[in-house]
Amino acid sequence: MEITEVLPIKSLEEALSWKPLSESFPIIHLQKRANYSINGRDYKCHERFLTSKRFHNQGLPKTLICHDMQGGYLNDRFVNGTKSSNEYTFYNWSVIDTFVYFSHNFITIPPIGWINAAHKHGVKVLGTLITEWNDGNTFWLQVFSNLEKRDNLVDKLVEICKYYKFDGYLFNVENKLELDNIENMIETVSLLRTKLKTAIIHSEVIWYDSVSMETGKLIWQNQLNNHNKLAFQACDGIFLNYNWKEEDLVKSVANAGSRVIDVYVGIDVFGRNCVGGLDSYKSLEIIRKYDLSVAIFAPGWTYETLSDKSKFNTVEDMFWRKLYPFLYIHIPCTLPFSTYFCRGYGSKKFENFVLSSLDAWYDLSKMNYQPSVPLCLQDGNFPCNSYVDGEAIIGGGCLRLNGNNENTSYHRIFVCHFEVKSTLYFEITVKALKPYDSHKIFLGALDPYGMPYKMEFGIQGDDNIFFNNCDDYSCIIPDSKIYNLTLENGWLLHKLQCEMVGIIVEVAIETEEPLLIGHLFINDGSS
């Protein structure tokens, strides 16, 4: 039987009777990232050859987003996508560590599209286990009346996680517990974490700040303290409630000891008894003052509250632009690297330059790797880059560089860490929106001794004369460079091949006129 949609598990009985089907899903494994990041505050959209300080990821505060939208399982639930338009999507993956799919069902299984989109960008995906109110208390009384049943439940949670290839759970107990069951609850959280780590070494279990582990009462603490510390010690992190004050953060830091970055301070973007909406950055600024991690709840506010969904990208960019100074930009490092920049939807669909469908579509599994910063960080009415729906080589859309003027003509597409050990293969496909457009492609690199150098190539002048230059460094073997420029269906394909040993750390384009970027490919001959 073909599975066409992913749905939650709504009861204990359904969970205990769950069995994996023989059919496997086309799920992408979690991709590796470089072991360092760049502070968003230091990132300059148009600075040539970015020289920002690099921060080792170990010890950096993390960023979690918790996707809660209208009960979940909307058109994102379909395994093979759906014919629809103006759906919610997310594309600022480079600054995210963990994505949680949330609903108020007992076990929330993340839809395949979200898992694939996140994993492509190196982002972990967690499902949610939630119990609430009086039904929740009754549920745990039933589970803890027979610890064999509890153990079976834990085993099923691990099996479900392995089958769908997501990376753990948010554990949310929003109901009171009997005093006799507090120890059982802590043991359950610890057992789930241990068994998940055995099955999925990078998995995580995060506890939500709700029921007290001292009294069993449902009392949100808004800080790490004795009421939730035992649960914190049993898992990988705690998601603090949203109604905190700055003194709560001070106490949390003191109580966390060496695990400060495992404390995720909540921000409710809907602003329920906290600072949210487009002012969410004000909350994040305070959180980062103490080097704490953040859990951003319901970032889909930027979509859900709009009556005119066509304005989503504008509002989304406005929201995230204000957050970037307090976030860390992660670096792709896996070769081969290929992206058509599609965001997983389109008003039409293309296959290999050819229009294959005029139907609108939405399939997050078809999302391609997004730029390191997929929006313009400069305030203004004319962003330096944007997403174009309806122009593509494969998929539904592509990246557009808007050109602007000579002060903002340098457009960085990626900061990266692609190690080349023998032969560099580089391709980029572009479409000029004005005739005789001049543009340069820049590759920033480090040689084996850490010395920076650049390669540049492109077309210039009214006659579209192509050129290619390379700084004279020992990483490029003389006379090994092959450069070609071809035209197909209105798109220009730049291809560069050369023997080299070094690390590609930046991909950028200089253009003063609008330019579409349809495809980027990088590989090393040894991979």
XYZ file of C-alpha atoms in Angstrom, residues 11-443:
433
model
C -3.460 7.421 21.345
C -1.385 5.040 23.431
C -3.108 2.068 21.841
C -2.262 3.318 18.353
C 1.356 3.849 19.398
C 1.781 0.416 20.951
C 0.277 -1.289 17.895
C 2.350 0.737 15.405
C 4.444 -1.278 12.962
C 6.734 -0.085 10.195
C 5.509 -0.796 6.701
C 7.675 -2.496 4.121
C 7.624 0.675 2.037
C 10.492 3.046 2.731
C 10.370 6.783 2.222
C 12.782 8.783 0.043
C 14.293 10.541 3.059
C 17.620 12.350 2.946
C 20.088 11.651 5.737
C 21.253 14.531 7.902
C 23.983 16.323 5.953
C 27.253 17.340 7.530
C 28.159 20.970 8.186
C 31.566 22.544 8.726
C 32.715 22.664 12.346
C 32.647 26.466 12.445
C 30.113 29.247 11.863
C 30.030 32.988 11.223
C 28.257 35.445 13.490
C 25.361 37.049 11.635
C 26.393 40.408 13.067
C 29.687 40.171 11.164
C 28.171 39.107 7.848
C 28.305 41.825 5.194
C 26.242 41.109 2.088
C 28.522 42.999 -0.288
C 31.962 42.842 1.317
C 34.427 41.191 -1.044
C 36.014 38.004 0.265
C 34.421 37.798 3.675
C 37.028 37.795 6.447
C 34.687 37.507 9.424
C 35.884 35.728 12.525
C 34.999 32.041 12.519
C 33.534 30.474 15.648
C 33.931 26.798 16.448
C 30.452 25.308 16.721
C 31.170 23.519 19.980
C 30.033 25.886 22.700
C 28.020 28.247 20.484
C 24.446 29.034 21.563
C 21.969 27.221 19.326
C 18.777 28.158 17.515
C 15.676 25.942 17.488
C 12.450 26.731 15.682
C 9.206 25.053 16.682
C 6.731 24.975 13.813
C 3.153 25.210 15.083
C 0.568 26.184 12.492
C -3.183 25.653 12.681
C -2.891 22.241 14.283
C -0.281 21.009 11.798
C -0.590 18.477 8.977
C -1.854 20.938 6.387
C -0.758 20.557 2.765
C 2.734 19.770 4.059
C 1.559 16.290 5.131
C 1.537 14.825 1.622
C 4.536 12.613 0.853
C 4.646 13.554 -2.832
C 3.453 17.118 -2.503
C 0.214 18.670 -3.677
C -1.159 21.000 -6.320
C -1.501 24.203 -4.365
C 0.033 27.630 -4.149
C 0.823 30.264 -1.525
C 1.740 27.690 1.120
C 4.080 28.305 4.047
C 7.730 27.493 3.489
C 10.958 28.203 5.331
C 14.301 29.060 3.762
C 16.631 30.580 6.394
C 18.080 27.160 7.171
C 21.706 28.252 7.549
C 21.009 29.880 10.929
C 18.982 26.984 12.394
C 20.279 24.018 14.394
C 17.029 22.181 15.153
C 13.528 22.157 13.634
C 10.625 20.855 15.746
C 7.329 19.914 14.119
C 4.625 20.554 16.719
C 0.963 19.672 17.078
C -1.363 18.872 19.961
C -1.577 15.199 19.004
C -0.007 12.568 21.252
C 2.922 11.769 18.922
C 3.657 14.289 16.205
C 5.576 12.693 13.346
C 7.257 15.326 11.152
C 6.102 15.239 7.498
C 8.618 13.927 4.985
C 8.987 17.282 3.203
C 10.141 19.058 6.340
C 12.607 16.279 7.181
C 14.137 16.418 3.712
C 14.321 20.212 3.532
C 15.960 20.422 6.961
C 18.339 17.485 6.496
C 19.629 18.891 3.186
C 20.791 21.925 5.136
C 22.257 19.966 8.059
C 19.370 20.780 10.430
C 18.053 18.180 12.893
C 14.308 17.486 12.961
C 12.408 16.548 16.107
C 8.891 15.227 16.483
C 6.803 15.985 19.567
C 5.376 13.831 22.327
C 2.704 15.746 24.220
C 0.171 15.037 26.951
C -2.136 17.727 28.311
C -4.520 18.561 31.137
C -6.626 15.898 32.881
C -6.362 13.433 30.006
C -2.601 13.691 30.271
C -2.574 12.838 33.955
C -4.805 9.837 33.306
C -2.533 8.766 30.451
C 0.606 8.645 32.595
C -1.248 6.853 35.406
C -2.056 4.167 32.867
C 1.471 3.994 31.479
C 3.202 3.909 34.858
C 0.829 1.307 36.280
C 2.749 -1.194 34.168
C 6.398 -0.326 33.478
C 6.552 -2.990 30.799
C 3.984 -0.908 28.907
C 6.174 2.161 29.471
C 9.190 0.326 28.074
C 7.165 -0.782 25.049
C 6.118 2.813 24.438
C 9.733 3.974 24.545
C 10.719 1.243 22.095
C 7.938 2.311 19.722
C 9.065 5.949 19.895
C 12.545 4.861 18.870
C 11.207 2.656 16.052
C 9.054 5.475 14.702
C 12.017 7.842 14.765
C 14.216 5.337 12.915
C 11.544 4.534 10.319
C 10.849 8.159 9.404
C 14.530 9.112 9.852
C 13.985 12.135 12.061
C 16.280 12.960 14.938
C 14.446 12.864 18.272
C 11.615 14.395 20.260
C 10.404 17.419 22.126
C 8.964 15.896 25.323
C 6.047 18.044 26.473
C 4.111 17.047 29.611
C 1.564 19.820 30.183
C -0.423 18.183 32.940
C 0.025 17.442 36.604
C 1.710 14.234 37.718
C 1.150 12.167 40.818
C 4.089 12.486 43.200
C 4.696 8.754 42.947
C 5.219 9.092 39.194
C 7.812 11.879 39.148
C 10.686 9.421 39.401
C 9.070 7.273 36.700
C 8.836 10.290 34.414
C 12.505 11.192 34.842
C 13.446 7.571 34.230
C 11.284 7.526 31.087
C 12.946 10.616 29.646
C 16.393 9.185 30.403
C 15.468 5.795 28.930
C 14.159 7.360 25.723
C 17.314 9.430 25.349
C 19.583 6.423 25.948
C 17.752 4.173 23.492
C 17.586 6.883 20.848
C 21.322 7.563 21.148
C 21.984 3.859 20.645
C 19.889 3.834 17.470
C 20.647 7.367 16.170
C 23.889 8.699 17.600
C 23.114 12.378 16.892
C 19.531 12.206 18.258
C 18.147 14.623 20.856
C 15.434 14.660 23.489
C 14.430 18.123 24.688
C 12.194 18.682 27.713
C 9.579 21.442 27.754
C 9.368 23.562 30.893
C 5.936 22.669 32.280
C 5.221 20.173 35.065
C 7.281 20.456 38.264
C 9.608 17.555 39.040
C 9.360 18.495 42.733
C 5.616 18.826 43.324
C 4.028 17.244 40.236
C 2.025 20.438 39.690
C 1.687 22.052 36.278
C 3.639 25.237 36.938
C 5.664 26.809 34.128
C 8.924 28.076 35.586
C 10.318 30.314 32.814
C 13.764 29.492 34.148
C 15.968 26.507 34.904
C 15.617 25.671 38.595
C 14.959 22.815 41.010
C 11.461 22.275 39.576
C 12.806 21.166 36.182
C 16.511 20.497 36.694
C 16.116 16.725 37.142
C 14.391 16.498 33.762
C 17.095 18.723 32.251
C 19.792 16.401 33.580
C 18.016 13.393 32.055
C 17.927 14.746 28.487
C 19.741 16.898 25.935
C 18.161 20.253 26.681
C 15.248 22.215 28.087
C 12.830 24.482 26.214
C 11.898 27.241 28.669
C 8.447 28.790 28.657
C 8.051 32.238 27.071
C 7.062 34.439 30.012
C 10.557 34.952 31.390
C 12.195 38.081 32.720
C 15.867 38.883 32.509
C 16.470 37.777 36.095
C 15.133 34.342 35.097
C 17.916 34.083 32.534
C 20.529 34.995 35.123
C 19.279 32.201 37.394
C 19.153 29.760 34.479
C 22.797 30.414 33.631
C 23.796 29.850 37.253
C 21.825 26.589 37.454
C 22.967 25.248 34.078
C 26.648 25.112 34.999
C 28.622 23.914 31.967
C 25.413 23.237 29.994
C 24.337 26.816 29.314
C 23.829 26.191 25.586
C 21.444 23.310 26.389
C 18.988 25.849 27.808
C 16.649 26.979 24.997
C 14.848 30.147 26.053
C 11.409 30.389 24.490
C 10.148 33.219 22.279
C 6.499 33.035 21.215
C 6.332 34.911 17.914
C 2.602 35.462 18.500
C 3.666 37.535 21.516
C 1.436 35.884 24.114
C 2.597 37.562 27.342
C 6.013 38.220 25.827
C 7.692 40.387 23.187
C 7.075 38.764 19.802
C 6.039 39.589 16.252
C 8.466 41.812 14.350
C 9.922 42.776 17.747
C 11.013 39.193 18.501
C 14.610 40.277 17.934
C 14.403 42.336 21.142
C 13.801 39.153 23.126
C 16.581 37.349 21.263
C 19.027 40.163 21.950
C 18.512 39.691 25.707
C 18.818 35.893 25.419
C 22.114 36.109 23.545
C 23.449 38.529 26.138
C 23.792 35.446 28.355
C 24.973 33.090 25.563
C 21.814 31.015 25.964
C 20.209 29.070 23.149
C 16.805 30.092 21.810
C 13.591 28.247 20.918
C 11.503 30.321 18.501
C 7.901 29.130 18.716
C 5.524 29.551 15.761
C 7.769 31.471 13.334
C 4.990 30.846 10.788
C 3.306 33.890 12.349
C 4.758 35.737 9.360
C 2.463 33.680 7.126
C -0.475 32.751 9.318
C -1.470 36.313 10.221
C -1.411 37.617 6.634
C -4.677 38.050 4.786
C -2.714 38.548 1.567
C -0.364 35.529 1.388
C 1.460 37.031 -1.607
C 3.196 39.363 0.874
C 4.691 36.447 2.832
C 8.264 36.650 1.523
C 8.425 40.375 2.273
C 7.239 39.926 5.862
C 9.357 36.795 6.365
C 12.491 38.635 5.250
C 11.633 41.581 7.473
C 11.267 39.259 10.468
C 14.487 37.302 9.958
C 16.575 40.327 8.930
C 16.177 41.667 12.448
C 17.213 38.327 13.979
C 20.375 37.731 11.939
C 22.694 39.834 14.151
C 21.996 37.362 16.983
C 22.294 34.153 14.947
C 25.162 32.040 13.631
C 25.479 31.207 9.941
C 26.406 27.556 9.430
C 28.632 26.424 6.586
C 27.994 23.659 4.002
C 30.948 21.321 3.463
C 29.692 18.197 1.653
C 30.705 17.458 -1.936
C 29.334 17.036 -4.502
C 27.255 20.162 -3.953
C 24.390 21.011 -6.278
C 21.457 23.408 -6.025
C 18.839 24.856 -8.356
C 17.710 27.208 -5.529
C 14.073 26.035 -5.721
C 12.129 26.611 -2.478
C 9.851 23.617 -2.878
C 6.951 25.271 -4.689
C 6.059 26.987 -7.915
C 3.294 28.420 -10.062
C 4.623 26.058 -12.748
C 7.283 23.360 -12.998
C 10.425 22.970 -15.121
C 12.499 19.902 -15.977
C 15.913 20.417 -17.593
C 15.134 23.900 -18.934
C 11.738 22.785 -20.316
C 8.354 23.812 -18.912
C 6.781 20.515 -17.833
C 3.610 21.690 -16.039
C 1.474 24.813 -15.765
C -0.046 23.614 -12.487
C 0.897 25.204 -9.180
C 2.653 22.767 -6.842
C 4.041 22.484 -3.308
C 6.499 19.809 -2.217
C 9.091 20.651 0.435
C 11.109 17.560 -0.467
C 11.900 19.358 -3.733
C 13.449 22.296 -1.892
C 17.064 22.827 -2.932
C 19.927 24.169 -0.866
C 19.308 27.842 -0.126
C 21.948 30.615 -0.101
C 23.897 31.205 3.103
C 21.814 34.360 3.584
C 18.749 34.128 1.298
C 17.651 37.715 1.923
C 19.205 41.158 1.848
C 20.464 42.196 5.281
C 20.402 45.858 4.310
C 17.195 47.703 5.104
C 15.566 49.299 2.120
C 12.875 48.990 -0.509
C 15.132 47.355 -3.083
C 16.675 44.106 -1.786
C 19.897 42.897 -3.365
C 18.536 39.382 -3.907
C 15.171 37.672 -4.072
C 13.432 34.485 -5.149
C 11.784 34.274 -8.564
C 8.772 31.990 -8.986
C 8.167 30.739 -12.538
C 11.744 30.873 -13.896
C 13.836 27.755 -13.350
C 16.002 25.058 -14.862
C 14.616 22.377 -12.552
C 11.778 23.010 -10.092
C 9.615 26.062 -9.645
C 11.915 29.009 -9.106
C 15.443 30.319 -8.882
C 17.621 32.950 -7.256
C 17.605 36.504 -8.583
C 20.396 39.007 -7.987
C 18.885 42.446 -8.358
C 22.048 44.266 -9.332
C 21.364 47.658 -7.723
C 24.455 49.829 -8.231
C 28.237 49.633 -8.117
C 28.234 49.923 -4.307
C 26.165 46.752 -3.959
C 27.099 44.904 -7.150
C 29.022 42.152 -5.321
C 26.572 39.428 -4.286
C 27.757 36.637 -2.026
C 25.767 33.450 -2.620
C 27.545 31.053 -0.278
C 30.099 30.987 2.444
C 31.281 27.403 2.405
C 34.039 24.929 3.203
C 34.479 22.684 0.168
C 37.796 20.861 0.318
C 39.330 20.140 -3.091
C 42.093 17.518 -3.076
C 42.753 17.004 -6.773
C 40.488 18.582 -9.396
C 37.894 21.319 -9.014
C 34.732 21.009 -11.099
C 32.642 24.167 -10.949
C 29.497 25.050 -12.904
C 27.120 27.964 -12.572
C 24.166 28.681 -14.870
C 22.827 32.239 -15.155
C 20.367 34.225 -17.231
C 20.855 37.922 -17.951
C 17.653 39.948 -17.887
C 19.168 42.665 -20.052
C 21.206 42.194 -23.239
C 24.986 42.552 -23.028
C 24.976 42.215 -19.282
C 28.460 41.984 -17.798
C 29.004 39.764 -14.797
C 31.877 38.147 -12.940
C 31.885 34.935 -10.943
C 34.211 34.918 -7.940
C 35.521 31.881 -6.109
